[in-house]
mmCIF file of C-alpha atoms and ligand atoms in Angstrom:
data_model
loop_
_atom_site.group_PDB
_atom_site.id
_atom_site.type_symbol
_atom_site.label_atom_id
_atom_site.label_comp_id
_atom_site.label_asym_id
_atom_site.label_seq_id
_atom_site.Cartn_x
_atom_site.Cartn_y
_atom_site.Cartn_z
ATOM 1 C CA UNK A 1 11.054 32.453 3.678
ATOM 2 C CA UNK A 2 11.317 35.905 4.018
ATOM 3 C CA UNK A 3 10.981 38.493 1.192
ATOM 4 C CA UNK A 4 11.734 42.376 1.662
ATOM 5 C CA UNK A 5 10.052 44.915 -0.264
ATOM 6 C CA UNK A 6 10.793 48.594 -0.731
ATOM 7 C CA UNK A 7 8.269 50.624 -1.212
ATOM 8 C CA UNK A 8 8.903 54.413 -2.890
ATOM 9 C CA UNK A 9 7.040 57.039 -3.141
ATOM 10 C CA UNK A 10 4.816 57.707 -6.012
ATOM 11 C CA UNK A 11 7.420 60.172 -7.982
ATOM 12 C CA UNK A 12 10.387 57.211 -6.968
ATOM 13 C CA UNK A 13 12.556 59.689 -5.254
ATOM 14 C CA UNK A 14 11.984 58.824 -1.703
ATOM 15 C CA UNK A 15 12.217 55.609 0.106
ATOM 16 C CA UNK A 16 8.655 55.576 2.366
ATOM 17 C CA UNK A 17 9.053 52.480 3.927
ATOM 18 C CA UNK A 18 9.790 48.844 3.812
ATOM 19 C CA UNK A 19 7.530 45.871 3.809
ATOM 20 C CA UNK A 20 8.984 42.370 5.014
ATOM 21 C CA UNK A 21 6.205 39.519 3.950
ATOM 22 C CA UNK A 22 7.208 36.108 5.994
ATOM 23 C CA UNK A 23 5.950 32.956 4.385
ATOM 24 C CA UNK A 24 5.865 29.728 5.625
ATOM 25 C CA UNK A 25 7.235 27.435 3.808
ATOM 26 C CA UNK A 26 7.714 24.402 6.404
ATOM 27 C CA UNK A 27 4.573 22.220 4.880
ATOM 28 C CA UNK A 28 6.161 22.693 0.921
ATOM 29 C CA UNK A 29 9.608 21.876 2.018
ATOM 30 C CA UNK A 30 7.934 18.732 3.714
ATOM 31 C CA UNK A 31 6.561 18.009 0.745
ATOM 32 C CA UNK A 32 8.796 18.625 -1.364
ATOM 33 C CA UNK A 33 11.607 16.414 0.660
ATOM 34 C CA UNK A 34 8.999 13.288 0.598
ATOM 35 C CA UNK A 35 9.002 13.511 -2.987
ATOM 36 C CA UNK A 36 12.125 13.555 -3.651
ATOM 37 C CA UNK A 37 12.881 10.514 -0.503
ATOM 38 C CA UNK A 38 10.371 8.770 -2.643
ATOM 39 C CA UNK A 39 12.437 8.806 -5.988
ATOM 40 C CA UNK A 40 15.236 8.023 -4.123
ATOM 41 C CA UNK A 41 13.082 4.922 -2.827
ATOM 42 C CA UNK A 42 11.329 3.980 -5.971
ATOM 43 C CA UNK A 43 14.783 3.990 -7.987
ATOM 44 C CA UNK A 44 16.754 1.293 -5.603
ATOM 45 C CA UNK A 45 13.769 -0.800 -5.385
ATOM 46 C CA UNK A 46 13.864 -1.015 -9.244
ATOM 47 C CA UNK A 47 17.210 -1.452 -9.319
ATOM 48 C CA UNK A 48 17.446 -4.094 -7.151
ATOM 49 C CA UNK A 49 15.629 -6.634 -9.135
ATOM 50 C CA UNK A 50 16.932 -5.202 -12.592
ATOM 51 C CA UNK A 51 20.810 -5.697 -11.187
ATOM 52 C CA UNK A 52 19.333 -9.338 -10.486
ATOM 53 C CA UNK A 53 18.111 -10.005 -14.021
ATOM 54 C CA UNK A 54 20.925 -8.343 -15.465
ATOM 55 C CA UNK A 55 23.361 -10.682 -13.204
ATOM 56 C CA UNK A 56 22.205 -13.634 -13.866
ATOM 57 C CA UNK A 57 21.268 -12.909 -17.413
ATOM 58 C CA UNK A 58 24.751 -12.426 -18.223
ATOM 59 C CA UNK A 59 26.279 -15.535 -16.644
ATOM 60 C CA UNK A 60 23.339 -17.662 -18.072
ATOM 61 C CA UNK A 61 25.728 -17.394 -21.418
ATOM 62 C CA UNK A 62 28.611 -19.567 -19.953
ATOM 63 C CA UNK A 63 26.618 -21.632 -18.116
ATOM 64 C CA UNK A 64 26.085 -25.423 -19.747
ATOM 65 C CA UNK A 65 24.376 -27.388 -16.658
ATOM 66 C CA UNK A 66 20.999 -27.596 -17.498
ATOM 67 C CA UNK A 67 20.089 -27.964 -13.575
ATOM 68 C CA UNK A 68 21.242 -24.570 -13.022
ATOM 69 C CA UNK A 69 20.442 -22.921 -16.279
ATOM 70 C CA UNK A 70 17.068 -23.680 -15.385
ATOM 71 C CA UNK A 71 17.338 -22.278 -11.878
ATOM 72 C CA UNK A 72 18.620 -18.865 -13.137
ATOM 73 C CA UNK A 73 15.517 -18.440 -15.392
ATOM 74 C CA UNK A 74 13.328 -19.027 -12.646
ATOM 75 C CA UNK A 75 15.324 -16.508 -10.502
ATOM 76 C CA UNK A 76 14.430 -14.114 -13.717
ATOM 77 C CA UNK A 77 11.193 -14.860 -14.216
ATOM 78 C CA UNK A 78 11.234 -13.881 -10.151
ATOM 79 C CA UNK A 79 12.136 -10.493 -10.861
ATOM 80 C CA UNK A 80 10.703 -9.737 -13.480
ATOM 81 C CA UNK A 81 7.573 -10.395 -11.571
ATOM 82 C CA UNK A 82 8.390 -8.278 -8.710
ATOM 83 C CA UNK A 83 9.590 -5.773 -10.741
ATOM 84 C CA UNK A 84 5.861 -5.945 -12.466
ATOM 85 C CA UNK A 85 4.005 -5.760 -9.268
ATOM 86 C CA UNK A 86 5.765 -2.918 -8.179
ATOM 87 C CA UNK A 87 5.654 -0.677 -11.041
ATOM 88 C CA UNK A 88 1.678 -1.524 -10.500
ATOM 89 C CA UNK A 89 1.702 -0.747 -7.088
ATOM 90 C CA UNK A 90 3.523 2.450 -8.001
ATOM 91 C CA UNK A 91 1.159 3.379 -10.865
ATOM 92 C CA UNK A 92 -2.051 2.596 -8.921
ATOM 93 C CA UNK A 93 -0.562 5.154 -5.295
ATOM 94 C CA UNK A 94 0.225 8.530 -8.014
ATOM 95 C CA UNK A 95 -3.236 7.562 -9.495
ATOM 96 C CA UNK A 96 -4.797 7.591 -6.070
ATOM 97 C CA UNK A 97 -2.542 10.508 -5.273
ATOM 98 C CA UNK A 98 -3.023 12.447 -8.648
ATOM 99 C CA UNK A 99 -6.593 14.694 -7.865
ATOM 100 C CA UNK A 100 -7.130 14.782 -11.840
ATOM 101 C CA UNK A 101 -7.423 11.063 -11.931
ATOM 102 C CA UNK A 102 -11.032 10.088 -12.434
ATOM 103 C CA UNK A 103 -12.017 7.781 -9.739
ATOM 104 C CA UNK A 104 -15.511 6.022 -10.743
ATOM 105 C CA UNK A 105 -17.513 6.608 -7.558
ATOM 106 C CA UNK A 106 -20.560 4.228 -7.353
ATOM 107 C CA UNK A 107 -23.048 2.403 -4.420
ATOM 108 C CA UNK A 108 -20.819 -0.571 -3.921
ATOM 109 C CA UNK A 109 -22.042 -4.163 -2.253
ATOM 110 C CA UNK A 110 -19.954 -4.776 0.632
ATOM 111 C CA UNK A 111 -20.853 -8.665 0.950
ATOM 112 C CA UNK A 112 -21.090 -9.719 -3.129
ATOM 113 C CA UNK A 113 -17.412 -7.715 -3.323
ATOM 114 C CA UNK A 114 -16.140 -9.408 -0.069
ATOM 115 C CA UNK A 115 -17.601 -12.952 -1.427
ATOM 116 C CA UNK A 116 -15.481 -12.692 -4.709
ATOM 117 C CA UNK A 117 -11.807 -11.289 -2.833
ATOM 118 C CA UNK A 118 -12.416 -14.434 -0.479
ATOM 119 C CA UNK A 119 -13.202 -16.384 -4.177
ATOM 120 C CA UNK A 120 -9.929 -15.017 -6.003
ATOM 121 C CA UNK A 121 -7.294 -15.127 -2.848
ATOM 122 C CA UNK A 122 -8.332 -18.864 -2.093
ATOM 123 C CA UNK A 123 -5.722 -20.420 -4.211
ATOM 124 C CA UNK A 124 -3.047 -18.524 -2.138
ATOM 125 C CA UNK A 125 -4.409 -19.120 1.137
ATOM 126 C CA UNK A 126 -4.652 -22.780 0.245
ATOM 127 C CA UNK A 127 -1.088 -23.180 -0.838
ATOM 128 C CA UNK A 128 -0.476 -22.607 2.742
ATOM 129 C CA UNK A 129 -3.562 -24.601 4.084
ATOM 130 C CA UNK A 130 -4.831 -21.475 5.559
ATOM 131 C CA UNK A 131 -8.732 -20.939 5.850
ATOM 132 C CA UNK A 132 -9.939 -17.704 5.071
ATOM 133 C CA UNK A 133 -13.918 -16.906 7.252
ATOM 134 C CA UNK A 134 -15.987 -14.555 6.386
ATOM 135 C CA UNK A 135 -18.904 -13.301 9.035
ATOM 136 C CA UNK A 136 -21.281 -11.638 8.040
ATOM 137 C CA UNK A 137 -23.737 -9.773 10.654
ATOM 138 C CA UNK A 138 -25.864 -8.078 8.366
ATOM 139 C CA UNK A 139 -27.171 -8.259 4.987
ATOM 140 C CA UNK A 140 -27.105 -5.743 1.963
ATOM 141 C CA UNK A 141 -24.367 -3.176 3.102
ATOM 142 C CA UNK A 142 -23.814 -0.518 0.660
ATOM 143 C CA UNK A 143 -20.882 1.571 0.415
ATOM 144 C CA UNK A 144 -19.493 4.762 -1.765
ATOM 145 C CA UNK A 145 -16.557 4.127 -3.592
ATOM 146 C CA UNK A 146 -14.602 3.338 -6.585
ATOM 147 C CA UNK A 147 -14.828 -0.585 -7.638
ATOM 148 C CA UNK A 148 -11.475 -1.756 -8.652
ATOM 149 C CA UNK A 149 -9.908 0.419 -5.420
ATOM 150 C CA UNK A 150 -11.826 -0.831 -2.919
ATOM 151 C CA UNK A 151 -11.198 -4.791 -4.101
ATOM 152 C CA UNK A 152 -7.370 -3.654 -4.830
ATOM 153 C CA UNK A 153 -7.422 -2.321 -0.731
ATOM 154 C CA UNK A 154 -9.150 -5.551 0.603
ATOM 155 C CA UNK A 155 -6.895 -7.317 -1.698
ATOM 156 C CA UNK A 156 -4.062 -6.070 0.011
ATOM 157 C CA UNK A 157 -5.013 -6.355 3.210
ATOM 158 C CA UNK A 158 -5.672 -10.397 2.528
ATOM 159 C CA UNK A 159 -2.664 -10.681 0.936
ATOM 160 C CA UNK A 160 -0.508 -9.465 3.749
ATOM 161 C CA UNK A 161 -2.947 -11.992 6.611
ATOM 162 C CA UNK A 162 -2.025 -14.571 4.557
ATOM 163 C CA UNK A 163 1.843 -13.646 3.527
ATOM 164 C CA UNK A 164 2.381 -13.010 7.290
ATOM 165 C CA UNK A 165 0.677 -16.072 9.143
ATOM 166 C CA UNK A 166 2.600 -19.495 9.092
ATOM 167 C CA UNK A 167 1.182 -23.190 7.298
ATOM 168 C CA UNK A 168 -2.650 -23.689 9.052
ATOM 169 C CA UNK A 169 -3.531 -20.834 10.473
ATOM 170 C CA UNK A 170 -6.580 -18.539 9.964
ATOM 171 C CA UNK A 171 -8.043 -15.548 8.219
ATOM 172 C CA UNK A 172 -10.750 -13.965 9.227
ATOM 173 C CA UNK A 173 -13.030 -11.021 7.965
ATOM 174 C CA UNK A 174 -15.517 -9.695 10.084
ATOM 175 C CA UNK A 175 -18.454 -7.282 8.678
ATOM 176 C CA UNK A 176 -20.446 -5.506 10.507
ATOM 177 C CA UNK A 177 -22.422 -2.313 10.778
ATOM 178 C CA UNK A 178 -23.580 0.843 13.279
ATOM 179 C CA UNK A 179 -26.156 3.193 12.420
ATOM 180 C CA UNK A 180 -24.289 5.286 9.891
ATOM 181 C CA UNK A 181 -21.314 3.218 9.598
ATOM 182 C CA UNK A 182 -19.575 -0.085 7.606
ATOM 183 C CA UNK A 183 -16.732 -1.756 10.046
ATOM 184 C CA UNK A 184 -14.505 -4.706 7.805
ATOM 185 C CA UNK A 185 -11.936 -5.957 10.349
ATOM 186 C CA UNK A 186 -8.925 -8.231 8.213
ATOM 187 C CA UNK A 187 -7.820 -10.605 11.314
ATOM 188 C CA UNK A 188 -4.751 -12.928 11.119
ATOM 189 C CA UNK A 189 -3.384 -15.757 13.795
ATOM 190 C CA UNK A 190 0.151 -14.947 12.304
ATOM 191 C CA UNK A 191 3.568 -13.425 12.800
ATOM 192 C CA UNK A 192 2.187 -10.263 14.389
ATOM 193 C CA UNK A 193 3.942 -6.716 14.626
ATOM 194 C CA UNK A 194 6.213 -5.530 17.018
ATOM 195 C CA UNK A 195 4.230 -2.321 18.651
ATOM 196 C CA UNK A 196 7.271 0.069 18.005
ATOM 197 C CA UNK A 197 6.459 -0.305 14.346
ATOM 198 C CA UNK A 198 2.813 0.270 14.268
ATOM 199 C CA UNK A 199 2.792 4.271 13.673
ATOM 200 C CA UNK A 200 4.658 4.176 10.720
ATOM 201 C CA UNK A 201 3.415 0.837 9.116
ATOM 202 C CA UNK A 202 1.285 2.752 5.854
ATOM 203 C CA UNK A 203 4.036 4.877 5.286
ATOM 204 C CA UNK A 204 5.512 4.118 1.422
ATOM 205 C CA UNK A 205 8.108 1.078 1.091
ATOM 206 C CA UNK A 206 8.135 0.671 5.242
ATOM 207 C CA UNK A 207 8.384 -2.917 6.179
ATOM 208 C CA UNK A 208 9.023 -4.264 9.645
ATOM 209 C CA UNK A 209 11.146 -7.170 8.498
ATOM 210 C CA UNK A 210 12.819 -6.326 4.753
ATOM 211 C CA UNK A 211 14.143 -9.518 3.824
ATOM 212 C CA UNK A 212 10.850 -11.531 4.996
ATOM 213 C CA UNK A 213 8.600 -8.944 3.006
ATOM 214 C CA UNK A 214 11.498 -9.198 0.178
ATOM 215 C CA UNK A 215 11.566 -12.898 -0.248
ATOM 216 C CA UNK A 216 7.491 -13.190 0.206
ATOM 217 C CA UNK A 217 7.301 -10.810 -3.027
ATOM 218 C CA UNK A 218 6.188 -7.812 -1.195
ATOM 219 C CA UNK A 219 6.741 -4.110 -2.647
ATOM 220 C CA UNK A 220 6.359 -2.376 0.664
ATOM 221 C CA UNK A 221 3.440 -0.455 -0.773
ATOM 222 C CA UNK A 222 0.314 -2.365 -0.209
ATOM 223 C CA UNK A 223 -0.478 -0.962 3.337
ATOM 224 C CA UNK A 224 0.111 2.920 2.053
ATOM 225 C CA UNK A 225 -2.693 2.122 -0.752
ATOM 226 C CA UNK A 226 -4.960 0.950 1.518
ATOM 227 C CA UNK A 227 -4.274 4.397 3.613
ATOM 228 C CA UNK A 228 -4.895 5.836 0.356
ATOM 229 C CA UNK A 229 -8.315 3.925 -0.423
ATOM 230 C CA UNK A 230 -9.853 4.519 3.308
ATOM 231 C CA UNK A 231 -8.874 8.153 3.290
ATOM 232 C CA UNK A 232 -10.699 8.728 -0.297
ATOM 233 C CA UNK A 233 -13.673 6.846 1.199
ATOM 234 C CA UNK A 234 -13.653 9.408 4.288
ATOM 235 C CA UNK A 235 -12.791 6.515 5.977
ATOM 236 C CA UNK A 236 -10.430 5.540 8.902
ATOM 237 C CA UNK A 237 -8.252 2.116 9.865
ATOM 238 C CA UNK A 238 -6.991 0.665 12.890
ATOM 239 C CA UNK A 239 -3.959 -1.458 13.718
ATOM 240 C CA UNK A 240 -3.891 -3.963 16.289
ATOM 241 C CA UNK A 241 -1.153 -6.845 16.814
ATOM 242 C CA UNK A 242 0.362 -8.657 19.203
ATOM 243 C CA UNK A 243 3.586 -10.479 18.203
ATOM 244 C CA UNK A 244 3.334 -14.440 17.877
ATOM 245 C CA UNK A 245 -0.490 -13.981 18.155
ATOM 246 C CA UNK A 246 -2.086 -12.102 14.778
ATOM 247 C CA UNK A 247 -2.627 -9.041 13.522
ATOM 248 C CA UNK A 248 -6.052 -6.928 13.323
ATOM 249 C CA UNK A 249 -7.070 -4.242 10.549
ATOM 250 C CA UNK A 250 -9.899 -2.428 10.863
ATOM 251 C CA UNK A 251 -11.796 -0.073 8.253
ATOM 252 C CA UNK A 252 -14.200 2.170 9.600
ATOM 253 C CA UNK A 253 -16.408 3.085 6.416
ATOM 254 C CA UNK A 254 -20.030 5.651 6.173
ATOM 255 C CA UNK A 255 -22.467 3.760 4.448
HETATM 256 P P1 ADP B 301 4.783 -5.549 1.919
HETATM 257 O O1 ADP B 301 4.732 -5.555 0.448
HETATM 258 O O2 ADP B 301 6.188 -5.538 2.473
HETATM 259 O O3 ADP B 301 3.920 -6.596 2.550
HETATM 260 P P2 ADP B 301 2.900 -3.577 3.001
HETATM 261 O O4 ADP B 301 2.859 -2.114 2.812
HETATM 262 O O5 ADP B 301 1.724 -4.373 2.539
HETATM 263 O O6 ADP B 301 4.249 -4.082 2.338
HETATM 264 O O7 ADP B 301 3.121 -3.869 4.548
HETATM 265 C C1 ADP B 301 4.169 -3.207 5.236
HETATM 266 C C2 ADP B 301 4.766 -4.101 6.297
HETATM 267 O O8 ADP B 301 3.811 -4.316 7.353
HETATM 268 C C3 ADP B 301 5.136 -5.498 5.815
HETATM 269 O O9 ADP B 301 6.428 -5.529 5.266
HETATM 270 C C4 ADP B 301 5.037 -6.314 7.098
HETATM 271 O O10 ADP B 301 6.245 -6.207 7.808
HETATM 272 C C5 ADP B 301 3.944 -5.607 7.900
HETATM 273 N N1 ADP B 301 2.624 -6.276 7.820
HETATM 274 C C6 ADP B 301 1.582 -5.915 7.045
HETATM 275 N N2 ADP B 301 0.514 -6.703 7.255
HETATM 276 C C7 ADP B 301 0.880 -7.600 8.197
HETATM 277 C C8 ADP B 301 0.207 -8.708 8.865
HETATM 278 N N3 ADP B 301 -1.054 -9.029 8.591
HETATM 279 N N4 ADP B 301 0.927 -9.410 9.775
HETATM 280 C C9 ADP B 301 2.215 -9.074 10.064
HETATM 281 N N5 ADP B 301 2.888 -8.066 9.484
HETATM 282 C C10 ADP B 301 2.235 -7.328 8.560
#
């Protein structure tokens, strides 16, 4: 942007110059375009399962089979699920996002928290007789951090091990430590990612396969919390994957 200024004399009579101030605006345009490519984003992935509801919904009137009657209000109990778990997913990223938003900082226990994730996402993994392992290298780890984040970012990242690896296979956290720092790898024996999709797998509502991610409930939001999480912890995550053979994430932590 640039702005020109003319500057007068004192008595305004005579023009003594002219003053050009360039600004750059590249970063606020940036930002400004990925809010508004978010909007765009957030309003057809509501709409997609409200249309749904709506649809189905509507026909349910004429419909007298009791079979299928019963079939569309699963379908809408679907959505209406998904549309649930995204407008959390959405609320908890602008809360991470939003600098006013008091997060509750505290000395956290690695192992007790990792014990109870492994504790609630059980029942999932066992739906698809998948084991989940935690090993454990050390004992008492302590990190910095706000509770309900940190178990909503390993949440996440179990979620998606388990989501993407097929009937029997394994899950596997690793936790272990360096002088000054807290490693928790996430490993998988699943799917795996296709490399040309790694740099831009945290980015908001990117998914490598839509209608997989679609039909396993996903919002395409759970990796770009966990960015969220690590970065507020000062913390870092890798990626590793190799397709057909599992996927790796790895949080670097300070303890
Ligand atoms: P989603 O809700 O679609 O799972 P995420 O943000 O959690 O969204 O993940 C983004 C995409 O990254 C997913 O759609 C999936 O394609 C890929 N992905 C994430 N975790 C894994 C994993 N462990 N194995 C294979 N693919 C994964």
């Amino acid at each position: 942007k640039i702005k020109i200024i003319k500057i007068n004399s004192e008595k305004n009579t005579e023009n003594v110059g002219t003053l050009m101030v360039i600004q750059d605006i590249t970063k606020m345009k940036m930002l400004e375009n990925m809010r508004s490519e978010f909007v765009a984003n957030v309003s057809h992935e509501l709409k997609t399962p409200l249309t749904s509801i709506k649809g189905f919904a509507e026909t349910l009137k004429d419909v007298e089979d009791e079979n299928i009657r019963k079939k569309f209000l699963d379908i809408i109990n679907i959505e209406a699920e998904r549309l649930t778990r995204l407008i959390n997913d959405i609320l908890t990223l602008s809360e991470l996002e939003n600098k006013e938003y008091a997060l509750n900082f505290e000395k956290l226990n690695v192992i007790e928290i990792l014990e109870e994730i492994k504790y609630i996402m059980k029942p999932l993994a066992e739906s698809k007789n998948i084991e989940i392992y935690l090993e454990k290298e050390c004992e008492d780890i302590y990190v910095h951090g706000d509770r309900d984040k940190f178990k909503q970012m390993l949440i996440n990242l179990l979620d998606n091990a388990i989501k993407y690896t097929n009937e029997g296979g394994k899950v596997k956290i690793i936790l272990e430590k360096s002088t000054n720092e807290v490693i928790i790898s996430v490993i998988d024996n699943g799917i795996g990612i296709p490399k040309e999709h790694l740099p831009r797998l945290f980015e908001r509502f990117y998914r490598v396969d839509k209608a997989r991610s679609r039909s396993l409930g996903g919002t395409g939001l759970g990796l770009a919390i966990v960015k969220h999480v690590v970065n507020l912890m000062q913390g870092k995550i890798d990626v590793e994957s190799k397709v057909g053979e599992g996927t790796t994430f790895k949080i670097t932590l300070p303890m």
